[in-house]
Coordinates of C-alpha atoms and ligand atoms in Angstrom, one line a residue:
M16 CA -6.8 52.5 45.9
S17 CA -4.1 51.3 43.6
Y18 CA -1.7 48.3 43.7
P19 CA 1.9 48.0 42.7
L20 CA 2.8 46.4 39.3
P21 CA 5.7 44.0 38.8
E22 CA 8.2 45.0 36.1
N23 CA 7.4 41.9 34.1
E24 CA 3.6 42.3 34.4
A25 CA 2.8 41.5 30.7
R26 CA 4.9 38.4 30.7
R27 CA 3.6 37.4 34.1
L28 CA 0.0 37.6 32.9
D29 CA 0.9 35.7 29.7
A30 CA 2.4 32.9 31.8
L31 CA -0.7 32.8 34.0
R32 CA -3.0 32.6 30.9
R33 CA -1.0 29.8 29.5
Y34 CA -2.0 27.6 32.5
N35 CA -5.6 28.2 31.5
I36 CA -6.5 27.8 35.2
L37 CA -8.5 30.9 36.1
D38 CA -12.1 30.1 37.0
S39 CA -11.5 26.4 36.7
L40 CA -13.1 24.0 39.1
G41 CA -11.6 23.1 42.4
E42 CA -9.1 20.2 42.5
A43 CA -8.2 18.0 45.4
A44 CA -4.4 18.3 44.8
Y45 CA -4.4 22.0 45.3
D46 CA -6.8 21.7 48.3
D47 CA -4.5 19.2 49.9
I48 CA -1.6 21.6 49.6
T49 CA -3.5 24.6 51.1
K50 CA -4.7 22.4 53.9
L51 CA -1.2 21.2 54.6
A52 CA 0.1 24.8 54.5
A53 CA -2.4 25.9 57.0
H54 CA -1.6 23.0 59.2
I55 CA 2.1 23.4 59.1
C56 CA 2.0 27.2 59.6
E57 CA -0.7 26.7 62.3
V58 CA -3.1 29.3 60.9
P59 CA -6.8 29.0 60.1
I60 CA -6.6 30.2 56.5
A61 CA -4.5 29.2 53.5
L62 CA -5.0 30.1 49.8
V63 CA -3.6 29.4 46.4
S64 CA -4.0 32.8 45.0
L65 CA -3.5 33.7 41.3
V66 CA -3.0 37.3 40.6
D67 CA -4.9 38.3 37.5
S68 CA -4.9 41.7 35.9
D69 CA -7.6 43.1 38.1
R70 CA -8.3 40.5 40.8
Q71 CA -6.8 37.7 42.8
W72 CA -8.6 34.4 42.2
F73 CA -8.3 31.5 44.5
K74 CA -7.7 28.1 43.0
S75 CA -8.0 26.7 46.4
H76 CA -9.1 28.3 49.6
H77 CA -9.0 26.8 53.1
G78 CA -10.7 28.5 55.9
L79 CA -12.1 31.3 53.8
A80 CA -15.4 31.2 51.9
V81 CA -14.3 33.7 49.2
S82 CA -13.2 32.8 45.7
E83 CA -11.7 36.1 44.6
T84 CA -11.0 39.7 45.7
P85 CA -10.2 42.8 43.8
R86 CA -6.4 43.0 43.1
E87 CA -6.1 46.4 44.9
L88 CA -7.0 44.6 48.2
A89 CA -4.7 41.6 47.6
F90 CA -1.8 41.1 49.9
C91 CA -0.6 38.7 47.2
A92 CA -0.3 41.6 44.7
H93 CA 2.6 42.8 46.9
A94 CA 4.0 39.4 47.5
I95 CA 4.6 38.8 43.8
L96 CA 6.8 41.8 43.5
Q97 CA 9.7 39.8 45.0
P98 CA 9.5 36.3 43.4
T99 CA 12.3 34.9 45.4
E100 CA 11.1 36.0 48.9
V101 CA 8.4 34.8 51.2
M102 CA 6.6 38.0 52.1
V103 CA 5.6 38.1 55.7
V104 CA 3.3 40.7 57.3
K105 CA 3.4 40.1 61.0
D106 CA 0.7 42.6 61.8
A107 CA -1.2 44.2 59.0
A108 CA -2.8 46.8 61.2
A109 CA 0.7 48.1 61.9
D110 CA 1.8 47.9 58.3
Q111 CA 1.0 51.1 56.4
R112 CA 0.5 49.2 53.1
F113 CA -2.4 47.3 54.7
S114 CA -3.6 49.2 57.8
T115 CA -6.6 50.7 55.9
N116 CA -7.3 47.6 53.8
P117 CA -10.9 46.6 54.3
L118 CA -9.7 43.0 54.6
V119 CA -7.9 44.2 57.6
T120 CA -10.3 46.7 59.0
G121 CA -13.5 44.9 58.0
E122 CA -15.3 41.7 59.0
L123 CA -12.5 39.4 57.9
G124 CA -10.1 41.2 60.2
I125 CA -6.8 39.9 58.7
R126 CA -3.8 40.6 60.8
F127 CA -1.1 38.1 59.7
Y128 CA -0.1 37.2 56.2
A129 CA 2.7 35.1 54.7
G130 CA 2.9 34.5 51.0
A131 CA 5.3 32.3 49.0
P132 CA 5.2 33.4 45.4
L133 CA 4.3 30.8 42.7
V134 CA 7.2 31.2 40.3
T135 CA 7.2 29.7 36.9
H136 CA 10.3 28.2 35.2
G137 CA 10.5 31.5 33.3
G138 CA 10.7 33.5 36.6
E139 CA 7.2 35.0 36.6
A140 CA 5.3 35.1 39.9
V141 CA 1.8 34.2 38.9
G142 CA 0.4 34.2 42.4
T143 CA 1.2 32.9 45.9
L144 CA 0.6 30.1 48.3
C145 CA -0.3 32.2 51.3
V146 CA -1.3 31.6 54.9
I147 CA -3.4 34.1 56.9
D148 CA -4.4 34.6 60.5
R149 CA -6.7 36.9 62.2
Q150 CA -4.1 37.7 64.8
P151 CA -0.6 39.0 64.6
R152 CA 2.1 36.3 64.5
E153 CA 5.3 35.0 63.0
L154 CA 6.5 31.9 61.1
D155 CA 9.5 30.0 62.2
P156 CA 12.2 29.2 59.6
Q157 CA 10.9 25.6 59.1
Q158 CA 7.4 26.9 58.5
T159 CA 8.7 29.5 56.0
E160 CA 10.7 26.8 54.2
A161 CA 7.7 24.5 54.2
L162 CA 5.6 27.2 52.7
R163 CA 8.3 27.7 50.0
V164 CA 8.4 24.0 49.3
L165 CA 4.7 23.7 49.0
S166 CA 4.5 26.7 46.7
R167 CA 6.9 24.9 44.4
Q168 CA 4.5 21.9 44.5
V169 CA 1.7 24.2 43.4
V170 CA 3.9 25.3 40.4
S171 CA 4.6 21.7 39.6
L172 CA 0.8 21.1 39.5
L173 CA 0.3 24.1 37.3
E174 CA 3.1 22.8 34.9
L175 CA 1.6 19.4 34.9
R176 CA -1.8 20.8 34.0
R177 CA -0.3 22.7 31.1
L178 CA 1.6 19.6 29.7
L179 CA -1.5 17.5 30.0
A180 CA -3.6 20.1 28.1
R181 CA -1.0 20.1 25.4
E182 CA -1.0 16.3 25.2
E183 CA -4.7 16.3 25.0
R184 CA -4.6 18.8 22.2
N185 CA -2.1 16.7 20.3
A186 CA -4.2 13.6 20.8
E187 CA -7.2 15.5 19.6
M188 CA -5.2 16.7 16.5
Q189 CA -4.1 13.1 16.0
Q190 CA -7.6 11.9 16.1
T191 CA -8.7 14.6 13.7
K192 CA -5.9 13.5 11.4
I193 CA -7.1 9.9 11.6
D194 CA -10.7 11.1 11.0
Y195 CA -9.5 13.0 7.9
L196 CA -7.5 9.9 6.8
S197 CA -10.4 7.6 7.1
A198 CA -12.7 10.1 5.4
I199 CA -10.2 10.4 2.5
G200 CA -9.8 6.6 2.5
A201 CA -13.5 6.0 2.5
A202 CA -14.1 8.4 -0.4
A203 CA -11.3 7.0 -2.5
Q204 CA -12.0 4.7 -5.4
D205 CA -8.7 3.0 -5.1
L206 CA -7.9 0.3 -2.6
K207 CA -5.2 1.6 -0.2
V208 CA -3.3 -0.2 2.4
F209 CA -0.2 0.4 4.5
L210 CA 2.0 -2.5 5.5
D211 CA 4.8 -2.1 8.0
R212 CA 8.4 -3.6 7.6
D213 CA 7.1 -6.9 9.0
Y214 CA 4.4 -7.2 6.4
V215 CA 1.7 -6.4 9.0
C216 CA -1.2 -4.3 7.8
R217 CA -1.5 -1.1 9.7
Y218 CA -4.1 0.7 7.7
A219 CA -6.7 -0.2 5.1
N220 CA -9.3 2.1 3.6
E221 CA -13.0 1.4 3.2
T222 CA -12.6 0.4 -0.5
Y223 CA -10.0 -2.2 0.4
L224 CA -12.3 -3.7 3.1
R225 CA -15.3 -3.6 0.7
Y226 CA -13.4 -5.4 -2.2
W227 CA -12.0 -8.1 0.2
R228 CA -15.3 -8.2 2.1
K229 CA -13.5 -8.0 5.4
R230 CA -14.0 -6.1 8.7
R231 CA -11.2 -3.7 9.7
D232 CA -10.2 -6.0 12.6
Q233 CA -9.8 -8.9 10.2
V234 CA -7.2 -6.8 8.3
V235 CA -5.5 -4.2 10.4
G236 CA -2.9 -5.8 12.7
K237 CA -2.8 -8.9 10.5
H238 CA 0.2 -10.3 8.6
V239 CA -0.2 -10.4 4.8
A240 CA 0.3 -14.2 4.8
E241 CA -2.6 -14.5 7.2
M242 CA -4.8 -12.5 4.9
M243 CA -3.7 -13.8 1.5
G244 CA -2.4 -17.3 2.3
E245 CA 1.2 -18.4 2.9
A246 CA 1.8 -19.4 -0.7
T247 CA 0.5 -16.2 -2.3
F248 CA 2.5 -14.2 0.2
T249 CA 5.9 -15.9 -0.2
E250 CA 5.7 -16.6 -3.9
K251 CA 3.9 -13.5 -5.2
L252 CA 3.6 -10.6 -2.8
K253 CA 6.8 -10.8 -0.6
P254 CA 9.2 -10.3 -3.6
L255 CA 7.2 -7.2 -4.6
L256 CA 7.0 -5.8 -1.1
D257 CA 10.7 -6.4 -0.6
R258 CA 11.5 -4.4 -3.7
A259 CA 9.3 -1.6 -2.5
L260 CA 11.0 -1.7 1.0
A261 CA 14.3 -1.5 -0.8
G262 CA 13.2 1.8 -2.3
E263 CA 11.7 0.8 -5.6
E264 CA 8.2 1.9 -6.8
V265 CA 6.7 -1.3 -8.1
E266 CA 3.9 -1.2 -10.7
L267 CA 2.1 -4.1 -12.3
E268 CA -1.2 -5.2 -13.7
M269 CA -2.8 -8.4 -12.7
P270 CA -6.2 -10.1 -12.3
F271 CA -7.6 -10.5 -8.8
D272 CA -10.6 -12.4 -7.6
F273 CA -12.1 -10.2 -4.9
P274 CA -14.7 -11.8 -2.7
G275 CA -16.6 -8.4 -2.5
V276 CA -16.8 -7.6 -6.2
G277 CA -15.6 -10.6 -8.2
K278 CA -12.8 -10.9 -10.8
R279 CA -11.2 -7.6 -11.6
Q280 CA -8.2 -6.5 -13.6
V281 CA -6.2 -4.2 -11.4
A282 CA -3.1 -1.9 -11.5
V283 CA -1.1 -2.5 -8.4
G284 CA 1.4 0.0 -7.1
Y285 CA 3.7 -0.6 -4.1
A286 CA 5.7 2.4 -2.9
P287 CA 8.1 2.7 0.0
A288 CA 7.0 4.9 2.9
Y289 CA 9.8 6.7 4.8
N290 CA 10.0 8.2 8.3
G291 CA 11.4 11.7 9.0
A292 CA 14.9 10.2 9.1
G293 CA 14.6 8.7 5.6
V294 CA 14.3 5.1 6.8
A295 CA 11.7 2.9 5.0
I296 CA 9.1 2.1 7.6
G297 CA 6.7 0.2 5.3
V298 CA 5.0 0.0 2.0
V299 CA 2.0 1.9 0.7
G300 CA -0.1 -0.3 -1.5
R301 CA -2.5 1.2 -4.0
I302 CA -4.7 -1.0 -6.1
H303 CA -6.5 0.7 -9.0
D304 CA -9.4 -1.1 -10.5
I305 CA -9.0 -0.9 -14.2
H306 CA -11.7 -3.4 -15.0
H307 CA -13.9 -0.9 -16.8
L308 CA -11.0 0.7 -18.5
K309 CA -9.9 -2.7 -19.8
Q310 CA -13.3 -3.5 -21.0
V311 CA -13.5 -0.2 -22.9
E312 CA -10.0 -0.7 -24.2
E313 CA -11.0 -4.2 -25.4
Q314 CA -14.1 -2.9 -27.0
L315 CA -12.2 -0.1 -28.7
Q316 CA -9.6 -2.6 -29.9
A317 CA -12.3 -4.8 -31.3
S318 CA -13.9 -1.8 -33.1
V319 CA -10.5 -0.8 -34.5
V320 CA -9.9 -4.3 -35.8
R321 CA -13.4 -4.4 -37.3
L322 CA -12.9 -1.0 -38.9
E323 CA -9.5 -1.8 -40.3
K324 CA -11.0 -5.0 -41.8
N325 CA -13.8 -3.0 -43.3
V326 CA -11.5 -0.4 -44.7
V327 CA -9.3 -3.1 -46.2
Q328 CA -12.3 -4.9 -47.7
Q329 CA -13.6 -1.6 -49.1
Q330 CA -10.3 -0.8 -50.6
Q331 CA -10.0 -4.3 -52.1
F332 CA -13.5 -3.8 -53.5
I333 CA -12.7 -0.4 -55.0
H334 CA -9.5 -1.8 -56.4
I335 CA -11.1 -4.8 -58.0
L336 CA -13.9 -2.7 -59.3
S337 CA -11.8 -0.1 -60.8
H338 CA -9.5 -2.7 -62.2
D339 CA -12.3 -4.7 -63.7
L340 CA -14.2 -1.7 -65.0
R341 CA -11.2 -0.5 -67.0
E342 CA -11.8 -3.1 -69.6
P343 CA -15.5 -2.2 -70.4
A344 CA -14.5 1.5 -70.2
N345 CA -11.7 0.9 -72.7
T346 CA -14.2 -1.0 -74.9
I347 CA -16.6 1.9 -74.8
V348 CA -13.9 4.5 -75.6
N349 CA -12.3 2.4 -78.3
F350 CA -15.5 1.5 -80.2
S351 CA -17.2 4.8 -79.9
T352 CA -14.0 6.5 -81.3
L353 CA -13.8 3.8 -84.0
M354 CA -17.4 4.4 -84.9
L355 CA -16.7 8.2 -85.2
D356 CA -13.5 7.7 -87.1
E357 CA -14.7 5.0 -89.5
H358 CA -18.4 5.4 -89.9
A359 CA -19.1 9.1 -89.4
P360 CA -20.4 9.6 -92.9
Q361 CA -23.1 7.0 -92.5
L362 CA -24.3 8.6 -89.2
D363 CA -26.6 11.6 -88.9
A364 CA -25.5 14.7 -86.9
D365 CA -27.4 13.6 -83.7
A366 CA -25.9 10.1 -83.8
Q367 CA -22.4 11.6 -84.2
K368 CA -23.1 14.0 -81.2
F369 CA -24.3 11.1 -79.0
L370 CA -21.3 9.0 -79.9
R371 CA -19.0 11.9 -79.0
F372 CA -20.8 12.1 -75.6
I373 CA -20.2 8.3 -75.2
A374 CA -16.5 8.6 -76.0
A375 CA -16.0 11.6 -73.7
G376 CA -17.9 9.8 -70.9
G377 CA -15.8 6.7 -71.4
K378 CA -12.6 8.7 -71.3
R379 CA -13.7 10.4 -68.0
M380 CA -14.6 7.0 -66.7
K381 CA -11.1 5.7 -67.5
L382 CA -9.5 8.7 -65.9
L383 CA -11.6 8.2 -62.7
L384 CA -10.7 4.5 -62.6
D385 CA -7.0 5.3 -63.1
D386 CA -7.1 7.8 -60.3
L387 CA -9.1 5.4 -58.0
L388 CA -6.6 2.7 -58.6
I389 CA -3.7 5.0 -57.7
Y390 CA -5.6 6.1 -54.6
T391 CA -6.3 2.6 -53.3
R392 CA -2.7 1.7 -54.1
M393 CA -1.6 4.5 -51.7
E394 CA -3.1 2.5 -48.8
K395 CA -1.1 -0.5 -49.5
A396 CA 2.4 -1.3 -48.4
E397 CA 4.7 1.7 -48.2
E398 CA 7.3 2.1 -50.9
G399 CA 10.9 2.1 -49.7
Q400 CA 12.5 5.4 -48.8
S401 CA 15.4 6.7 -50.8
E402 CA 17.2 9.9 -51.6
V403 CA 15.2 11.9 -54.1
A404 CA 16.7 14.8 -56.0
L405 CA 13.8 17.1 -56.5
D406 CA 15.4 19.1 -59.2
E407 CA 15.8 16.0 -61.4
M408 CA 12.4 14.8 -60.5
M409 CA 10.9 18.2 -61.6
E410 CA 12.5 17.8 -65.0
E411 CA 10.8 14.5 -65.4
V412 CA 7.5 16.0 -64.3
V413 CA 7.8 18.9 -66.8
A414 CA 8.5 16.4 -69.5
D415 CA 5.5 14.3 -68.6
L416 CA 3.3 17.3 -68.5
G417 CA 4.8 18.6 -71.8
D418 CA 1.5 18.5 -73.7
M419 CA -0.5 20.2 -71.0
I420 CA 2.2 22.9 -70.6
A421 CA 2.2 23.5 -74.3
R422 CA -1.6 23.6 -74.5
Y423 CA -2.0 26.2 -71.8
R424 CA 1.2 28.0 -72.7
A425 CA 2.2 27.6 -69.1
T426 CA 5.5 28.4 -67.4
V427 CA 6.8 25.9 -64.8
A428 CA 9.8 27.3 -62.9
F429 CA 12.1 25.6 -60.4
S430 CA 15.7 25.7 -59.4
G431 CA 18.0 24.8 -56.6
L432 CA 15.6 22.2 -55.2
P433 CA 17.1 20.0 -52.5
T434 CA 17.6 16.3 -52.3
V435 CA 15.1 14.9 -49.8
R436 CA 14.3 11.6 -48.2
G437 CA 11.2 10.0 -49.5
Q438 CA 9.3 7.5 -51.7
R439 CA 10.3 8.2 -55.2
S440 CA 7.3 7.4 -57.3
R441 CA 4.9 8.9 -54.8
L442 CA 6.7 12.1 -54.6
R443 CA 6.7 12.3 -58.4
L444 CA 2.9 11.8 -58.4
L445 CA 2.5 14.5 -55.8
L446 CA 4.5 17.0 -57.8
Q447 CA 2.7 16.0 -61.0
N448 CA -0.7 16.5 -59.4
L449 CA 0.2 19.8 -57.8
V450 CA 1.8 21.3 -60.9
A451 CA -1.0 20.0 -63.1
N452 CA -3.6 21.6 -60.8
G453 CA -1.6 24.9 -60.8
I454 CA -1.8 24.9 -64.6
K455 CA -5.4 23.7 -64.9
F456 CA -6.9 26.1 -62.4
H457 CA -5.6 29.2 -64.2
R458 CA -7.4 32.5 -64.6
P459 CA -9.0 32.9 -68.1
D460 CA -7.0 36.0 -69.1
I461 CA -3.6 35.1 -67.5
L462 CA -1.1 32.5 -68.7
P463 CA -0.4 30.0 -66.0
T464 CA 2.8 30.1 -64.1
V465 CA 3.8 27.5 -61.5
H466 CA 6.8 28.0 -59.1
V467 CA 8.2 25.1 -57.3
E468 CA 10.6 25.8 -54.5
A469 CA 11.8 24.4 -51.2
V470 CA 12.4 26.6 -48.1
P471 CA 14.2 25.3 -45.1
H472 CA 12.0 25.3 -42.1
V473 CA 13.2 24.1 -38.7
A474 CA 14.7 20.6 -39.5
L475 CA 12.6 20.2 -42.6
W476 CA 12.2 21.4 -46.2
D477 CA 8.9 23.2 -46.8
L478 CA 8.2 22.2 -50.4
R479 CA 6.0 24.9 -52.0
V480 CA 4.1 24.7 -55.3
A481 CA 2.7 28.2 -56.1
D482 CA 0.5 29.2 -59.0
N483 CA -1.0 32.5 -60.3
G484 CA -4.4 30.8 -60.8
I485 CA -8.0 31.4 -59.7
G486 CA -7.3 30.8 -56.0
I487 CA -9.4 29.0 -53.5
E488 CA -11.8 30.5 -51.0
A489 CA -10.7 30.2 -47.4
Q490 CA -13.7 28.0 -46.4
H491 CA -12.6 25.3 -48.9
L492 CA -8.9 25.2 -48.0
E493 CA -9.4 22.1 -45.9
N494 CA -12.1 20.4 -47.9
I495 CA -10.2 20.2 -51.1
F496 CA -8.1 17.3 -49.7
K497 CA -11.2 15.1 -49.2
I498 CA -11.8 12.6 -52.0
F499 CA -14.2 13.6 -54.7
T500 CA -14.3 17.2 -53.6
R501 CA -14.5 19.5 -56.6
L502 CA -15.3 23.2 -56.4
H503 CA -16.1 23.7 -60.1
S504 CA -18.3 22.0 -62.7
R505 CA -16.6 19.6 -65.1
H506 CA -17.5 22.0 -67.9
R507 CA -15.2 24.6 -66.5
F508 CA -12.4 22.4 -65.2
E509 CA -12.0 18.7 -65.9
G510 CA -11.1 16.4 -63.1
T511 CA -12.0 13.6 -60.8
G512 CA -11.6 15.2 -57.3
I513 CA -9.1 12.5 -56.3
G514 CA -5.8 14.2 -57.1
L515 CA -5.4 16.2 -53.8
A516 CA -6.7 13.2 -51.8
I517 CA -3.8 11.3 -53.3
C518 CA -1.4 14.1 -52.4
Q519 CA -2.6 14.1 -48.8
K520 CA -1.9 10.4 -48.5
I521 CA 1.5 10.9 -49.9
A522 CA 2.3 13.8 -47.5
E523 CA 1.1 11.7 -44.6
A524 CA 3.2 8.8 -45.7
H525 CA 6.1 11.2 -45.5
G526 CA 5.3 12.1 -41.9
G527 CA 3.6 15.4 -42.7
K528 CA 0.4 17.1 -43.7
I529 CA -0.2 19.0 -47.0
W530 CA -1.9 22.4 -46.6
A531 CA -2.7 25.3 -48.8
E532 CA -2.9 29.1 -48.6
S533 CA -4.6 31.1 -51.2
V534 CA -5.8 34.5 -52.4
V535 CA -8.9 34.3 -54.6
G536 CA -8.1 35.8 -58.0
Q537 CA -4.3 35.8 -57.4
G538 CA -3.2 32.2 -56.8
T539 CA -2.6 29.4 -54.4
V540 CA 0.5 27.9 -52.6
F541 CA 0.5 24.3 -51.6
H542 CA 3.0 23.3 -48.8
V543 CA 4.4 19.9 -48.1
P544 CA 7.0 19.3 -45.4
L545 CA 9.7 16.9 -46.4
L546 CA 12.7 15.4 -44.5
P547 CA 16.1 16.3 -45.7
S548 CA 18.1 13.5 -47.3
Y549 CA 20.5 13.1 -44.4
S550 CA 17.8 12.4 -41.8
Y551 CA 18.0 8.7 -41.2
Ligands
ADP28 P1 -9.4 17.6 -59.5 O1 -8.3 18.5 -59.9 O2 -9.4 16.3 -60.2 O3 -10.7 18.3 -59.6 P2 -8.2 17.6 -57.0 O4 -8.4 16.7 -55.8 O5 -6.8 17.7 -57.6 O6 -9.3 17.2 -58.0 O7 -8.6 19.1 -56.5 C1 -9.8 19.2 -55.8 C2 -10.4 20.6 -56.1 O8 -9.6 21.6 -55.4 C3 -10.4 21.0 -57.5 O9 -11.5 20.5 -58.2 C4 -10.3 22.5 -57.4 O10 -11.6 23.0 -57.2 C5 -9.5 22.8 -56.2 N1 -8.1 23.0 -56.6 C6 -7.1 22.1 -56.5 N2 -5.9 22.7 -56.9 C7 -6.2 24.0 -57.2 C8 -5.4 25.2 -57.5 N3 -4.1 25.1 -57.7 N4 -6.0 26.3 -57.7 C9 -7.4 26.4 -57.4 N5 -8.2 25.4 -57.1 C10 -7.6 24.2 -56.9

C-alpha cells in the first residue's frame, strides 16, 4: 500500500523536525485540545497527529490507545494534501481510498474521519487535529469551524514550543559565555572589573576579589563609592572614570594598599566599553600588578648606579695611576739614556745591554701610559661637535706621521674627502691610529700603502681606511677592538693594544660602530660611519 505525497514534502518534513516534537512526552495542553475537539464534534476519538516520513505519530490521543500508525494507513496523510481544507470522510467503508484500510476493516472499525490540517506560518501541513468515529456521520459547520480553530491552537502550541526551545538555547549559550568569562577572569593575573555608567560594578574577576579580599556579592551591584569610600571615589576615581566614559583610554601608575595582598604598585587602565550602537555603556578597568616589575627595575637601577660608580672610580684610578707613573717612567728613560750616552765607555757590554733594555722598557711604559691616558679621557665629557674637513685633517695626520711614513717608505693616499660633523681632536686621533696601524702592520716584502676615502651610504659617510698589509683572520675581526688585544708579539710589531679600543670609543661617540673586513695576506679595510656636516 502506498500513500500520496504532498508537493512540498521535503519542506514539510523540515518544518516538522524544527518543532522537535516527535516522540516527546504527552502534554496537558494538547490533551485538553483533543478532548475538547472530541467533545465539540461529539465523537469518541480525537487525535493530534503529526505526519512523519513513514508514520503518523500522535502527540495526543483521546479515545484511542495507540501512539502511532504506519503512514500508509493514515487518513491524515491524505488530509495534509489540502492544507486549507478540513478533510471529511463521512463513511470510510464507502470511500475507495479507505474501504480496504485495516483501520477500517479491522478491529478499530473506523468509519468517520474529519481532519483539520496543522498548518505552519510557512504553509506546511505537518499533521492534523482529527476526530474519528466508529460509525458514519457528518459535522455541522460550527463543528467544522471549531475543529479548524482548535487546529490553529495546536499550531500556536507548536510555535510556542519552538520559541521556548530557542530561548533556552540562547540562555544556555549565555550561561556558557558567562562560564567562559569567569574562567578567563579567574585565570587572569590582572584585576578586571566592569563598571556601568552609574559607577556600579557589574563584573569583577577572581583576582580582583582576591586582592580586595571581598566576596562577589560585596562587589557586584555595588557603587564604587560604597566600595572605596566617598572621598576616594569623588576625588580620585570619578574624574578618571568620567574621562574613560567620554571615550579616553586612561592609564596611570599608583600605589594601592590591597587588603588581600598588601601594598602594591599597580598600572591602572580604564577604557570605555561601547554597545553595538557605539554608545559608551561603562568602563572596563584593568589593574596590572607591577610590584615585582618595579622591584626588579629598582634593583636594576641600583646595580646600574653601582656599576657606573665603579667604572668612574676605576677610570679615575687608571687616570691617576697613568698620570703619576709618567714621572717615574720619564726618569727611567731619561737616566738610562743619559747613562748610555755619557758613561758607555766605563760600562761593560752586558751593563750596556741591560741599560738599553731598561731604556726600551721605559719607553714602552711611557707609550702605554700615554695611550691609557687618552683612553680614559675618552670616557669623560664629550668634546663639542663641529664641522670637520677630513681632507685638511688628513694633511695634518700625514704631517704628524711624517717620520713613520718615511721610515717605512709608505704611501698614504686620500682625496675628495667630505666635511663631516664630529669631534675634531677625536676624529684626528682616530685617523692617526688607523693610518699608523695600516703602515705598521705591513707585509715584509711589500711597501705599505694606505687609502683613505669616504663613500656615501644611505644618509651617512662610510669612512674607509684601507691598507695592503698582513690582514686579520676572520675570527679576530671583532676582538681587535677590545683593550689590550694584540695579535702579534711585540718583537714583530710594537704596540700597546689600546689604539683600536680608542677608535671604537670615538666611533661610538659619533653614533656609530667601527668594524673591519680583511683578507689575510692582502690587507684590511676599517669602516667608520660618520654624519655629513649638514645633519644638525
Ligand atoms: P696596537 O696597534 O697598539 O697593537 P691596536 O688596538 O691598534 O693595538 O690594534 C690591536 C691589534 O689589531 C694589533 O695588535 C694587530 O694585531 C691588529 N691590527 C690592528 N690594525 C691592523 C691592520 N691594519 N692590519 C692588521 N692587523 C691590525
